[in-house]
Amino acid sequence: MPNAARPANATLILLAALYCAQGLPSGLIAHSLPSLLRQQGVDLAWIGLLKLLALPWLLKVLWAPWVDRMASPRLGHHRGWILPLQGLVVLCLAGLALLDPDRLFSSQFVLLIGVLLVVNLAAATQDVATDGLTVRLLPERWRGLGNSLQVGGYKVGMLLSGSGLLLVADGLGWNLSLALLALILAALTLPIWRFDERTQLPFQPARAEQAFGPRLLLAHYRGLLAQPGMLAWLAVVLTFKLGDALGSPMIKPMLVDHGWSNAELGQLTLISSLAGIGGALLGGLLYARLGALKSLLLFGALQAAGICSLAVLASHGASAWAVYPLALFEQVADGMSTVALFAVMMRQCRAEHEGADFTLQASAQLILAGLVGASSGLLAKWFGYQSLFVGAGVLGVMVLGVVIYYFALAQPRREEPAAG
């Protein structure tokens, strides 16, 4: 639907609220809790185990087909998953807000880990339903804008529960801070509560696999991989962000080696996150005009240039006047390229398979990028920061050849969305 009108404001508010809600638990676990736990004297080994709580986000691909296949007759398909799961997260946060933090961080630490695991499991499963709903709600031309809301909303949620929680924790205390977080999440539930999915997007089970049990997993993903050109597209998904994955983990270590303090790094993180949100919004608007191929090539080139430009800091020092322009440019380009990739991933999703199809692509991209990112420290140690950033930029340009190859292969089957 290349000429479809822009989605209604109510639709955009709904999607922004859902993705912001998903960012709240992630910011709490990834940014706030490590600092709060350490302040309470929790051992570093236990704090490190918080990383394992992210496993549901990697493993959700195993149960995503059931999210696509099962629907609530009363609440609707995706809404029938999102409402109960988001409500469960609200209850978990409210429950933690009622507990004594001194005991929670010591004798009840196992309880804290268990509750946070439930939170991540619920949030990861909800993400499958939210992505499926987004694909169905948005015409192809406006999926860039939808992914702007995804990237931007998620980052806003992380900032609220990460930096925001740390800012108010000393004044309000643990209990009131968590209660405030639960209230914000409850408020973000209102748009999906008011959304009448059964009328606007009725479930069509005849278009989904009829297999049940373990066979459903195999049937679902075998059907996706059998789509024309899907293997070539997966090559794009796996490689498009590799340059960024290789270089970005070493930005802060490089700045630390140049003498940056925690406060300076925190300020840079906040400002660059806001720049990334702006880049995501800009990328979504440009995607509607440029189409898929031009967006991937242009934003991918900017992404490669952004990460490569950081080599200047490694060789000529990291004064604030040099760091901020380059770091902000890198974050803007990262937001734009992420939006373009996610938007094209959405157009690969089949009807009534949207959630799991998108999840498989996202999981594949995340796993390989994680493995490449894990090697960045070793490569920086061997070759230095400057060589690492230059190499990451070169890699970012090289993988654009995979994009060109895929679209050359796909052009006879599917035309580009018309520019605005």
Short mmCIF file of N, CA, C and O in Angstrom, two decimals, residues 128 148 313:
data_model
loop_
_atom_site.label_atom_id
_atom_site.label_comp_id
_atom_site.label_asym_id
_atom_site.label_seq_id
_atom_site.Cartn_x
_atom_site.Cartn_y
_atom_site.Cartn_z
N VAL A 128 6.74 -9.86 21.19
CA VAL A 128 6.32 -10.61 20.01
C VAL A 128 4.95 -10.13 19.54
O VAL A 128 4.73 -9.85 18.36
N SER A 148 10.38 4.11 14.04
CA SER A 148 10.87 5.26 14.79
C SER A 148 10.26 5.27 16.19
O SER A 148 10.94 5.51 17.19
N LEU A 313 39.18 10.43 17.35
CA LEU A 313 39.33 10.61 18.80
C LEU A 313 40.46 9.76 19.35
O LEU A 313 41.18 10.18 20.26
#
